[in-house]
XYZ file of C-alpha atoms in Angstrom:
724
model
C 17.697 44.692 12.308
C 19.922 47.542 13.538
C 23.316 46.493 14.887
C 24.419 47.078 18.468
C 26.500 50.168 17.676
C 23.558 51.844 15.928
C 21.244 51.050 18.809
C 23.701 52.485 21.306
C 24.215 55.683 19.322
C 20.445 56.216 19.269
C 20.173 55.730 23.039
C 20.570 59.088 24.849
C 21.175 57.343 28.202
C 23.969 55.249 26.694
C 25.584 58.355 25.209
C 25.266 60.264 28.483
C 26.867 57.431 30.456
C 29.622 57.044 27.848
C 30.441 60.768 28.119
C 30.541 60.529 31.906
C 32.830 57.505 31.667
C 35.214 59.386 29.380
C 35.315 62.302 31.836
C 36.041 60.012 34.795
C 38.631 58.056 32.843
C 40.411 61.254 31.818
C 40.549 62.349 35.451
C 41.900 58.953 36.472
C 44.621 59.209 33.816
C 45.462 62.726 35.024
C 45.665 61.540 38.651
C 47.872 58.633 37.601
C 50.237 60.877 35.635
C 50.412 63.424 38.447
C 51.139 60.763 41.056
C 53.771 59.147 38.846
C 55.486 62.525 38.311
C 55.225 63.404 42.010
C 56.744 60.089 43.065
C 59.628 60.466 40.601
C 60.359 64.056 41.654
C 59.964 63.395 45.379
C 62.228 60.371 45.120
C 64.987 62.438 43.528
C 64.443 65.339 45.947
C 64.365 63.050 48.950
C 67.586 61.391 47.874
C 69.289 64.755 47.448
C 67.978 66.117 50.760
C 69.128 63.027 52.591
C 72.584 63.231 51.018
C 72.855 66.903 52.033
C 71.693 66.234 55.564
C 73.979 63.218 55.898
C 76.944 65.329 54.909
C 76.000 67.890 57.549
C 75.980 65.279 60.291
C 79.343 65.254 61.997
C 80.016 61.844 63.478
C 81.937 62.607 66.618
C 82.061 60.021 69.392
C 85.073 61.535 71.159
C 83.204 62.236 74.356
C 79.812 61.983 76.002
C 78.603 65.426 74.830
C 79.859 64.918 71.288
C 78.283 61.481 71.137
C 74.911 62.818 72.316
C 74.994 65.549 69.662
C 75.831 63.003 66.979
C 72.999 60.715 68.073
C 70.553 63.658 68.133
C 71.539 64.593 64.564
C 71.052 60.990 63.434
C 67.617 60.900 65.105
C 66.632 64.087 63.240
C 67.731 62.471 59.997
C 65.650 59.373 60.811
C 62.582 61.555 61.443
C 62.969 63.149 58.014
C 63.255 59.687 56.439
C 60.067 58.561 58.235
C 58.189 61.611 56.922
C 59.328 60.908 53.366
C 58.303 57.258 53.705
C 54.841 58.166 55.016
C 54.195 60.537 52.120
C 55.574 58.002 49.655
C 53.366 55.183 50.993
C 50.254 57.388 50.735
C 50.961 58.273 47.114
C 51.800 54.677 46.212
C 48.513 53.465 47.743
C 46.545 56.076 45.815
C 48.372 55.153 42.607
C 47.531 51.472 43.165
C 43.824 52.327 43.477
C 43.894 54.439 40.331
C 45.686 51.704 38.393
C 43.025 49.215 39.491
C 40.230 51.543 38.365
C 41.755 52.224 34.954
C 40.878 48.640 33.962
C 37.248 49.237 34.943
C 36.506 52.632 36.537
C 33.202 51.481 38.051
C 30.555 48.829 37.584
C 27.381 50.414 38.963
C 25.671 53.602 40.012
C 22.827 54.550 42.304
C 20.780 57.714 42.284
C 19.880 58.817 45.800
C 17.704 61.599 47.171
C 18.574 62.758 50.695
C 15.511 64.919 51.299
C 12.125 65.575 49.784
C 13.127 68.885 48.208
C 16.765 68.085 47.396
C 18.331 67.294 44.068
C 19.194 63.622 43.624
C 22.869 62.606 43.620
C 24.524 59.998 41.420
C 27.004 57.720 43.174
C 29.306 55.561 41.025
C 30.575 52.348 42.633
C 33.835 50.582 41.772
C 36.436 48.131 43.053
C 38.187 50.981 44.910
C 37.399 54.528 45.986
C 39.065 57.646 44.617
C 38.539 61.404 44.885
C 39.416 64.173 42.464
C 41.954 66.882 43.159
C 39.096 68.936 44.633
C 38.259 66.031 46.963
C 35.028 65.313 45.118
C 34.210 61.628 45.017
C 34.730 60.204 41.532
C 34.143 56.574 42.516
C 33.186 55.059 45.885
C 34.514 51.744 47.114
C 32.002 48.873 46.859
C 32.609 48.189 50.554
C 31.819 51.733 51.711
C 28.640 52.350 53.723
C 26.902 54.297 50.954
C 27.464 51.395 48.522
C 25.227 49.271 50.725
C 22.296 50.978 49.076
C 23.239 49.247 45.845
C 23.267 45.805 47.435
C 20.267 46.052 49.759
C 17.842 44.955 46.992
C 15.298 47.696 47.646
C 14.109 50.616 45.584
C 12.492 53.601 47.236
C 13.209 54.426 50.896
C 16.336 52.753 52.273
C 19.262 53.566 54.521
C 22.914 52.967 55.275
C 24.960 53.311 58.433
C 28.003 55.550 58.920
C 29.849 55.492 62.242
C 26.782 54.115 63.993
C 24.486 56.778 62.494
C 21.707 55.672 60.144
C 21.329 57.794 57.016
C 17.915 57.652 55.304
C 17.720 58.101 51.532
C 15.411 57.340 48.650
C 16.713 55.001 45.947
C 15.596 56.384 42.565
C 17.824 54.390 40.229
C 20.067 51.321 40.305
C 22.173 50.889 37.180
C 24.670 48.177 36.267
C 27.485 48.696 33.716
C 29.664 46.483 31.551
C 32.831 48.583 31.109
C 36.274 47.971 29.646
C 38.659 50.835 30.417
C 36.995 53.931 28.866
C 34.484 51.997 26.762
C 30.906 51.415 27.864
C 29.777 48.073 26.450
C 26.315 47.981 28.004
C 24.187 49.237 30.863
C 21.200 47.733 32.577
C 18.676 49.347 34.936
C 17.378 46.943 37.522
C 15.447 46.765 40.745
C 17.949 44.314 42.233
C 21.687 44.553 42.451
C 22.473 42.142 39.630
C 20.129 40.776 36.982
C 20.838 37.501 35.340
C 21.139 38.957 31.865
C 24.148 41.060 32.818
C 25.587 38.279 34.916
C 25.483 35.980 31.927
C 27.374 38.545 29.904
C 30.048 38.717 32.603
C 30.348 34.941 32.699
C 31.372 34.821 29.042
C 34.873 35.802 30.170
C 37.367 33.200 31.269
C 37.456 32.004 34.808
C 40.266 34.224 36.008
C 38.704 37.355 34.589
C 35.459 36.448 36.234
C 37.128 36.392 39.607
C 39.083 39.598 38.999
C 35.857 41.434 38.249
C 33.802 39.579 40.829
C 32.398 42.788 42.323
C 30.179 42.892 39.249
C 28.683 39.468 39.896
C 27.360 39.585 43.450
C 23.837 38.274 43.830
C 21.410 38.615 46.690
C 22.399 35.401 48.454
C 26.111 36.095 47.981
C 25.807 39.615 49.318
C 24.145 38.280 52.457
C 27.377 36.418 53.189
C 29.810 39.160 52.117
C 28.144 41.789 54.306
C 27.042 39.476 57.106
C 27.440 40.809 60.618
C 30.638 39.709 62.315
C 29.754 36.552 64.275
C 31.934 33.945 66.037
C 31.198 31.293 63.390
C 29.402 31.438 60.027
C 28.764 28.353 57.890
C 28.115 28.907 54.175
C 26.580 25.943 52.371
C 26.811 26.333 48.620
C 26.263 24.051 45.648
C 28.966 23.598 43.044
C 29.481 26.801 41.057
C 27.467 28.972 43.434
C 30.276 31.438 43.979
C 31.750 30.193 47.263
C 35.228 31.237 46.141
C 33.904 34.614 45.063
C 32.176 35.066 48.397
C 35.321 34.034 50.234
C 37.450 36.652 48.463
C 34.806 39.351 48.770
C 34.357 38.646 52.464
C 38.105 38.962 53.066
C 38.240 42.224 51.099
C 35.183 43.516 52.981
C 36.725 42.732 56.365
C 40.027 44.385 55.411
C 38.188 47.521 54.314
C 35.944 47.887 57.350
C 38.646 46.908 59.855
C 41.461 48.725 58.025
C 42.552 50.666 61.099
C 42.920 47.599 63.302
C 43.148 44.507 61.084
C 46.449 43.320 59.657
C 46.792 40.669 56.970
C 48.840 38.579 59.423
C 45.711 38.232 61.583
C 43.651 36.562 58.840
C 44.189 32.869 58.054
C 42.821 31.140 54.962
C 42.858 27.350 54.589
C 42.648 26.115 50.993
C 42.170 22.563 49.690
C 45.382 22.345 47.668
C 48.389 24.322 46.480
C 46.952 24.794 42.969
C 43.883 26.492 44.355
C 46.098 28.598 46.618
C 48.046 29.939 43.647
C 44.736 30.476 41.865
C 43.390 32.867 44.465
C 46.696 34.497 45.418
C 46.550 36.583 42.265
C 42.933 37.636 42.727
C 42.727 39.459 46.038
C 45.368 42.080 45.129
C 43.254 42.864 42.066
C 40.505 43.865 44.492
C 42.879 46.341 46.096
C 43.697 44.266 49.161
C 46.588 42.268 50.559
C 46.575 38.507 50.782
C 45.924 36.889 54.161
C 48.106 34.082 55.466
C 47.123 31.247 53.165
C 47.801 27.599 53.989
C 47.166 24.121 52.838
C 46.969 21.629 55.693
C 50.635 20.707 55.224
C 51.775 24.322 55.029
C 49.961 25.098 58.272
C 52.074 22.572 60.170
C 55.208 23.665 58.330
C 54.595 27.155 59.712
C 54.571 25.630 63.215
C 57.835 23.791 62.625
C 56.096 20.408 62.424
C 56.056 19.933 58.666
C 58.170 16.748 58.734
C 55.540 14.855 60.707
C 52.763 12.773 59.244
C 49.812 15.112 58.763
C 47.371 13.106 60.835
C 44.543 13.241 58.328
C 43.213 9.977 59.789
C 43.314 11.130 63.428
C 40.033 10.817 65.270
C 38.274 12.286 68.285
C 38.842 9.095 70.258
C 42.582 9.826 70.182
C 41.879 13.327 71.510
C 39.900 11.810 74.380
C 42.820 9.484 75.212
C 45.175 12.469 75.264
C 42.821 14.424 77.531
C 42.560 11.548 80.005
C 46.310 11.058 79.846
C 47.074 14.689 80.676
C 44.623 14.621 83.604
C 46.483 11.654 85.093
C 50.002 12.722 84.105
C 52.830 12.295 86.594
C 55.863 14.359 85.607
C 59.057 12.691 84.450
C 62.375 14.496 83.975
C 62.442 13.082 80.437
C 59.273 15.076 79.669
C 61.433 18.183 79.525
C 64.256 19.452 77.387
C 66.828 22.073 78.237
C 67.090 25.785 77.501
C 70.308 26.485 75.644
C 71.376 29.550 73.630
C 74.471 29.728 71.441
C 75.836 26.607 73.077
C 75.408 27.918 76.627
C 73.238 25.786 78.914
C 70.993 28.097 80.910
C 68.368 25.797 82.459
C 68.577 21.996 82.858
C 65.620 19.577 82.503
C 65.704 18.917 86.248
C 65.350 22.645 86.933
C 62.381 22.853 84.573
C 60.798 19.818 86.227
C 61.278 21.549 89.565
C 59.473 24.649 88.292
C 56.481 22.537 87.201
C 56.386 20.628 90.505
C 56.372 23.859 92.475
C 52.616 24.163 91.848
C 51.136 20.744 92.754
C 47.666 22.118 93.429
C 47.286 23.448 89.926
C 45.916 20.790 87.544
C 48.197 19.628 84.795
C 47.585 21.846 81.798
C 47.656 25.526 80.774
C 47.314 26.943 84.312
C 50.265 24.996 85.695
C 52.266 25.697 82.538
C 51.646 29.446 82.913
C 52.787 29.380 86.549
C 55.858 27.361 85.555
C 56.722 29.914 82.856
C 56.730 32.708 85.437
C 58.985 30.649 87.670
C 61.338 29.828 84.777
C 61.631 33.505 83.796
C 62.638 34.265 87.391
C 65.130 31.386 87.504
C 66.644 32.540 84.210
C 67.008 36.085 85.547
C 68.730 34.741 88.663
C 71.027 32.662 86.450
C 71.977 35.704 84.374
C 72.506 37.805 87.500
C 74.920 35.197 88.804
C 76.734 35.092 85.476
C 77.022 38.906 85.516
C 79.287 38.678 88.546
C 81.820 36.506 86.762
C 85.032 38.285 85.801
C 85.300 36.681 82.354
C 81.767 37.852 81.444
C 82.515 41.388 82.669
C 85.612 41.386 80.478
C 83.337 40.580 77.480
C 81.293 43.667 78.324
C 84.268 45.955 78.641
C 85.640 44.795 75.278
C 82.472 45.660 73.293
C 83.109 48.003 70.372
C 81.015 51.137 69.738
C 78.619 49.474 67.268
C 77.836 46.683 69.713
C 77.287 49.199 72.505
C 74.818 51.211 70.428
C 73.035 48.044 69.321
C 72.668 46.621 72.826
C 72.276 49.700 74.988
C 71.161 52.366 72.497
C 74.031 54.546 73.710
C 77.740 54.595 74.243
C 78.726 53.246 77.649
C 81.853 53.891 79.647
C 81.603 51.925 82.911
C 84.301 52.465 85.447
C 86.009 49.117 86.145
C 86.501 50.308 89.721
C 82.740 50.741 90.143
C 81.805 47.070 90.519
C 78.114 47.795 91.030
C 77.939 49.680 87.734
C 79.885 47.010 85.860
C 77.577 44.262 87.164
C 74.475 46.248 86.168
C 75.762 46.791 82.636
C 76.849 43.164 82.394
C 73.381 41.987 83.424
C 71.852 44.125 80.650
C 74.416 42.730 78.229
C 73.520 39.142 79.141
C 69.786 39.797 78.877
C 70.332 41.027 75.325
C 72.692 38.172 74.484
C 70.309 35.494 75.774
C 66.972 37.164 75.073
C 65.886 34.186 72.974
C 65.931 32.083 76.135
C 62.919 34.020 77.395
C 61.284 33.374 74.024
C 61.925 29.655 74.478
C 60.247 29.797 77.860
C 57.183 31.578 76.475
C 56.905 29.179 73.550
C 57.191 26.197 75.910
C 60.105 24.949 73.841
C 61.367 23.182 76.977
C 58.491 20.721 76.902
C 59.128 17.374 75.187
C 55.654 16.816 73.754
C 56.687 13.647 71.939
C 57.903 12.026 75.160
C 54.649 12.869 76.935
C 52.652 11.591 73.954
C 54.595 8.336 73.884
C 53.737 7.762 77.516
C 50.028 8.433 76.917
C 49.449 6.831 73.507
C 52.207 4.225 73.560
C 53.569 5.260 70.143
C 57.015 6.547 69.338
C 56.121 9.229 66.809
C 53.160 11.556 67.122
C 51.603 12.834 63.927
C 51.151 16.589 63.493
C 47.522 16.621 64.652
C 48.266 14.591 67.790
C 51.326 16.700 68.580
C 49.517 20.030 68.311
C 46.444 18.873 70.252
C 48.623 17.556 73.081
C 50.648 20.783 73.033
C 47.412 22.761 73.433
C 46.262 20.528 76.299
C 49.535 21.025 78.137
C 50.221 24.699 77.452
C 47.043 26.334 76.164
C 49.266 27.983 73.591
C 47.199 29.128 70.646
C 47.099 31.755 67.923
C 46.251 34.646 70.205
C 46.639 37.295 67.503
C 44.420 35.572 64.928
C 41.120 37.395 64.357
C 39.580 35.666 61.356
C 39.949 32.144 60.001
C 38.408 31.082 56.682
C 38.173 27.388 55.870
C 37.288 26.545 52.273
C 35.947 23.100 51.328
C 35.159 22.468 54.974
C 33.476 19.152 54.077
C 36.938 17.678 53.298
C 38.177 18.052 56.873
C 37.746 15.436 59.567
C 36.031 16.127 62.859
C 39.447 15.902 64.553
C 41.019 18.445 62.183
C 38.187 20.932 62.687
C 38.223 20.415 66.454
C 41.943 21.156 66.418
C 41.443 24.347 64.379
C 38.605 25.532 66.602
C 40.835 25.077 69.636
C 44.049 26.495 68.171
C 42.202 29.557 66.827
C 39.882 29.772 69.815
C 39.878 33.585 69.829
C 39.249 33.997 66.097
C 35.978 34.235 64.205
C 35.427 31.496 61.607
C 33.989 31.547 58.092
C 33.375 27.986 56.916
C 32.447 27.291 53.283
C 31.530 23.941 51.835
C 29.264 21.622 49.899
C 28.401 18.319 51.529
C 28.097 16.736 48.083
C 31.780 17.450 47.353
C 33.173 15.441 50.251
C 35.601 13.266 48.251
C 37.321 11.407 51.108
C 35.989 8.824 53.550
C 35.804 9.782 57.187
C 35.366 13.528 56.806
C 32.943 15.505 58.947
C 29.428 16.074 57.679
C 27.913 19.521 58.085
C 25.933 18.462 61.144
C 29.253 17.634 62.826
C 30.690 20.966 61.676
C 27.817 22.788 63.330
C 28.216 20.729 66.503
C 31.972 21.397 66.757
C 31.747 25.165 66.330
C 28.594 25.546 68.370
C 30.550 24.039 71.241
C 33.785 25.968 70.696
C 32.342 29.341 69.649
C 29.025 29.408 71.495
C 26.865 29.010 68.383
C 27.054 29.104 64.612
C 24.977 30.934 61.995
C 24.284 29.606 58.510
C 23.762 30.916 54.952
C 22.986 29.037 51.735
C 23.993 29.503 48.091
C 21.673 27.491 45.824
C 22.243 29.032 42.384
C 24.969 27.834 40.005
C 26.728 30.642 38.109
C 29.387 28.367 36.649
C 27.775 25.557 34.718
C 25.274 25.410 31.901
C 21.768 24.119 32.763
C 22.609 20.802 31.094
C 25.748 20.294 33.193
C 23.966 21.496 36.331
C 21.162 19.006 35.689
C 23.681 16.184 35.321
C 25.563 16.768 38.569
C 22.281 17.608 40.327
C 20.992 14.147 39.358
C 23.718 12.717 41.589
C 22.333 14.456 44.668
C 20.162 12.242 46.793
C 16.519 13.192 46.431
C 15.936 13.137 50.166
C 18.370 16.028 50.577
C 15.622 18.343 49.408
C 17.976 20.722 47.640
C 16.668 22.734 44.693
C 19.619 23.393 42.386
C 19.383 25.838 39.508
C 21.599 27.509 36.897
C 21.471 31.057 35.521
C 23.498 30.169 32.449
C 21.957 30.058 28.984
C 21.224 26.707 27.422
C 24.356 24.945 26.267
C 25.552 21.600 24.946
C 24.354 18.327 26.415
C 27.105 16.311 28.169
C 28.617 13.431 26.195
C 28.517 10.097 28.001
C 30.404 7.393 26.116
C 30.892 3.756 27.077
C 34.025 2.457 25.324
C 35.230 -1.113 24.891
C 37.234 -2.515 27.747
C 40.129 -2.866 25.339
C 42.729 -0.229 26.221
C 43.579 0.494 22.579
C 40.026 1.424 21.627
C 39.532 3.400 24.833
C 42.751 5.387 24.425
C 41.941 5.992 20.771
C 38.652 7.656 21.697
C 40.339 9.667 24.451
C 42.977 10.929 21.992
C 40.190 12.030 19.632
C 38.612 14.015 22.488
C 41.964 15.629 23.330
C 42.522 16.583 19.677
C 39.081 18.180 19.530
C 39.810 20.103 22.750
C 43.110 21.381 21.363
C 41.329 22.490 18.184
C 38.830 24.424 20.308
C 41.708 26.071 22.153
C 43.297 27.085 18.839
C 40.003 28.555 17.590
C 39.583 30.489 20.829
C 43.151 31.813 20.589
C 42.420 33.179 17.102
C 39.476 35.096 18.600
C 41.740 36.456 21.325
C 40.091 34.244 23.947
C 41.149 31.363 26.179
C 39.798 27.815 26.307
C 41.048 25.440 28.980
C 40.137 21.749 29.113
C 40.804 19.623 32.181
C 41.082 15.838 32.144
C 40.104 14.977 35.710
C 41.056 11.516 36.907
C 39.925 9.678 40.008
C 43.413 9.574 41.511
C 47.053 10.537 40.953
C 48.317 7.149 39.624
C 45.618 7.211 36.952
C 46.619 10.779 36.003
C 50.272 9.759 35.695
C 49.442 6.715 33.521
C 47.204 8.658 31.168
C 49.728 11.464 30.894
C 52.266 8.982 29.546
C 49.730 7.565 27.070
C 48.586 10.950 25.743
C 52.026 12.467 25.238
C 53.205 16.061 25.234
C 49.933 17.529 23.940
C 48.586 17.220 27.476
C 50.143 19.162 30.348
C 50.311 17.560 33.794
C 49.332 19.907 36.599
C 51.380 19.481 39.727
C 51.262 20.883 43.234
C 52.283 24.503 43.495
C 51.760 25.229 39.790
C 49.271 27.796 38.560
C 46.647 27.107 35.914
C 47.528 27.749 32.285
C 45.123 29.980 30.385
C 44.484 27.608 27.516
C 45.179 24.095 26.254
C 44.592 20.704 27.868
C 45.767 19.735 31.348
C 45.454 16.509 33.310
C 45.081 16.393 37.076
C 43.712 14.221 39.854
C 40.361 15.063 41.413
C 41.989 16.244 44.655
C 43.848 19.006 42.800
C 40.727 20.041 40.875
C 38.841 21.054 44.028
C 37.803 24.700 43.928
C 38.783 25.171 40.257
C 36.739 25.559 37.092
C 37.346 24.899 33.405
C 35.708 25.582 30.067
C 35.547 21.842 29.411
C 35.977 18.765 31.593
C 36.813 15.266 30.368
C 36.315 12.442 32.873
C 38.271 9.532 31.392
C 37.756 6.759 33.919
C 34.037 6.636 34.657
C 33.784 2.830 34.592
C 31.967 0.964 37.319
C 35.216 -0.302 38.824
C 36.390 3.256 39.509
C 33.023 4.820 40.397
C 30.911 2.033 41.961
C 27.394 2.595 43.228
C 28.370 4.197 46.541
C 27.799 7.488 48.283
C 31.506 8.365 48.110
C 31.633 7.679 44.350
C 28.507 9.757 43.892
C 30.147 12.737 45.603
C 33.417 12.310 43.697
C 31.628 12.222 40.350
C 29.484 15.217 41.330
C 32.660 17.149 42.129
C 34.417 16.245 38.873
C 31.439 17.089 36.635
C 30.742 20.372 38.399
C 34.203 21.762 37.522
C 32.907 22.341 33.959
C 31.424 25.589 32.701
C 30.384 24.721 29.130
C 31.253 21.167 28.052
C 31.490 17.751 29.704
C 32.656 14.497 28.168
C 32.537 11.302 30.225
C 34.295 8.146 29.068
C 34.411 4.679 30.553
C 36.788 1.820 29.766
C 34.239 -0.929 29.866
C 30.934 -0.780 31.716
C 29.843 2.756 32.627
C 29.342 3.555 36.295
C 25.783 2.701 37.385
C 25.574 6.257 38.747
C 25.295 7.438 35.137
C 23.543 4.413 33.725
C 20.303 6.169 32.946
C 22.067 9.130 31.376
C 24.187 6.754 29.270
C 21.137 4.888 28.007
C 19.542 8.111 26.821
């Protein structure tokens, strides 16, 4: 039987595509080298030009005319700097795209005919777009309109939309590539965007590489989500291993590309289940040529609001929200409900003055409307306060003693008020005070004068509000929300309570939501089911659309069958895997004696380490995760197993190889070559719906191998499998 190399050399299409790849790669190298040289030269030239220009600027502040000339010269110098920076940023961005493409110049091509009598055109699609020096397109970005022809799953007549105009073409060829740098490993012609055979080849790589090259693994159902029309709320229901994380990252990258003129990374918020998963994805999105959005765990979200020291309120319920709503409706103001506005030790507005501002509008109901009116009144009272202060002699003396740097910083010019001209001195002093106490206006806008805890104590009768209660009450009173947020992505949505999701929907009321989850991976009691998720966002965002992901790309058929057996039959879900047949899971019931149990576990760890060593010799990675039911169990086993096992803690990234131990909560969203579940006894996983979901989650983290051990009687959830 001829080997692969011989078969490829005899294939004229393979040779043609390899030659094209070499040509493109050479051009990419040339572009990279040219950009690198240009940046080095321009940097040196810019530095020299700026030194020369700086030396020519005569800093003369002796009089008004001289000062104006000096400032004009400095402004000219700043304009030159801005021009250099703009050119530099453009070249750096282009260099970043080229560097990305040098790892894999493209992953697909389409052949399109634009008219009956026209020659067909080949379009190569990659993770980023780049043009040659002649502005010919070498590679188009996978998010570009023309690339939609690759993903639309149709041969023959099709179309794509550019700037609202529909372009009709005929699809003659759709070709998928497996490429490493300038080497073509394989190609595959297909009538759909991705065929399983090539997908399986891609999935041979380790988990991180899979994500970094995820543009080569989009299937029909995934693409529906990635390119879904922008809607107020979109719920994606996906089984374990169906590519929810991949879809999440692709959707973010797609939004950044199509909204690149108006969308900033600061306007996109991503909620992740844990810090480990956060570090896991932080490295991926830049590899797709995009910036990271604002990424938070639940705790980090409240830390960003200055409320990180509070209890997180993960057990808060909707009944508490209803009590807060009723309490605000009936609220009678108390001077102790307000703080003071103070800047740099200077008291500007007292609590009684703030209370007076709120009471000035008795007809407005307590809440955002009254708070907005009170803010306007407080801004006016602060201005009157500063105007009164500007008339004080000691404050005017502060103004007149300002040095030149302070004058330029505050006024943008040199000032020379005549002490005899009282009107002028007062005007300048007022401007000086506004600059000095500008943060006071910020305090007013942020409603920092409102003592939310005192109000909450009066309503709920508890001294300390948790973070969820505090923020919900703050929203009821002020209406203050994330006005600039445009998109919010919530991963593992099934692990949030109804109260948490209600809070997010209200705080990000102006943003569009992407919600991803699997109801069978809800590992905590009291979390919202997907029916509740739909209800919450239908109410807050006037409806919610839904997509499903029902194919597992992660796990072997044997592993998929095992975790699928834990899904209740009445759910009516058809779960399938596209992986090749693998190794049947090991299910082992050990003696209750700890010595025998730990002995078997150590044997499994030794075997996993041996597999990692064998993989390392092949230049590959092999990572095994021991996933325990909880953190105390992880800590105990870590001590028993010794230094051969690495404990994974919050904030740490995943190692590439070896054996790690972690609690189930930290394993959410991650995947491993092998999973060992060491505590599958009935006492830990009883016959309950929660245990069923927790076991489903743990097993589904595995790609190739699963070993399940029990210390004593095996969980009844796996009783049948154990007997076999």
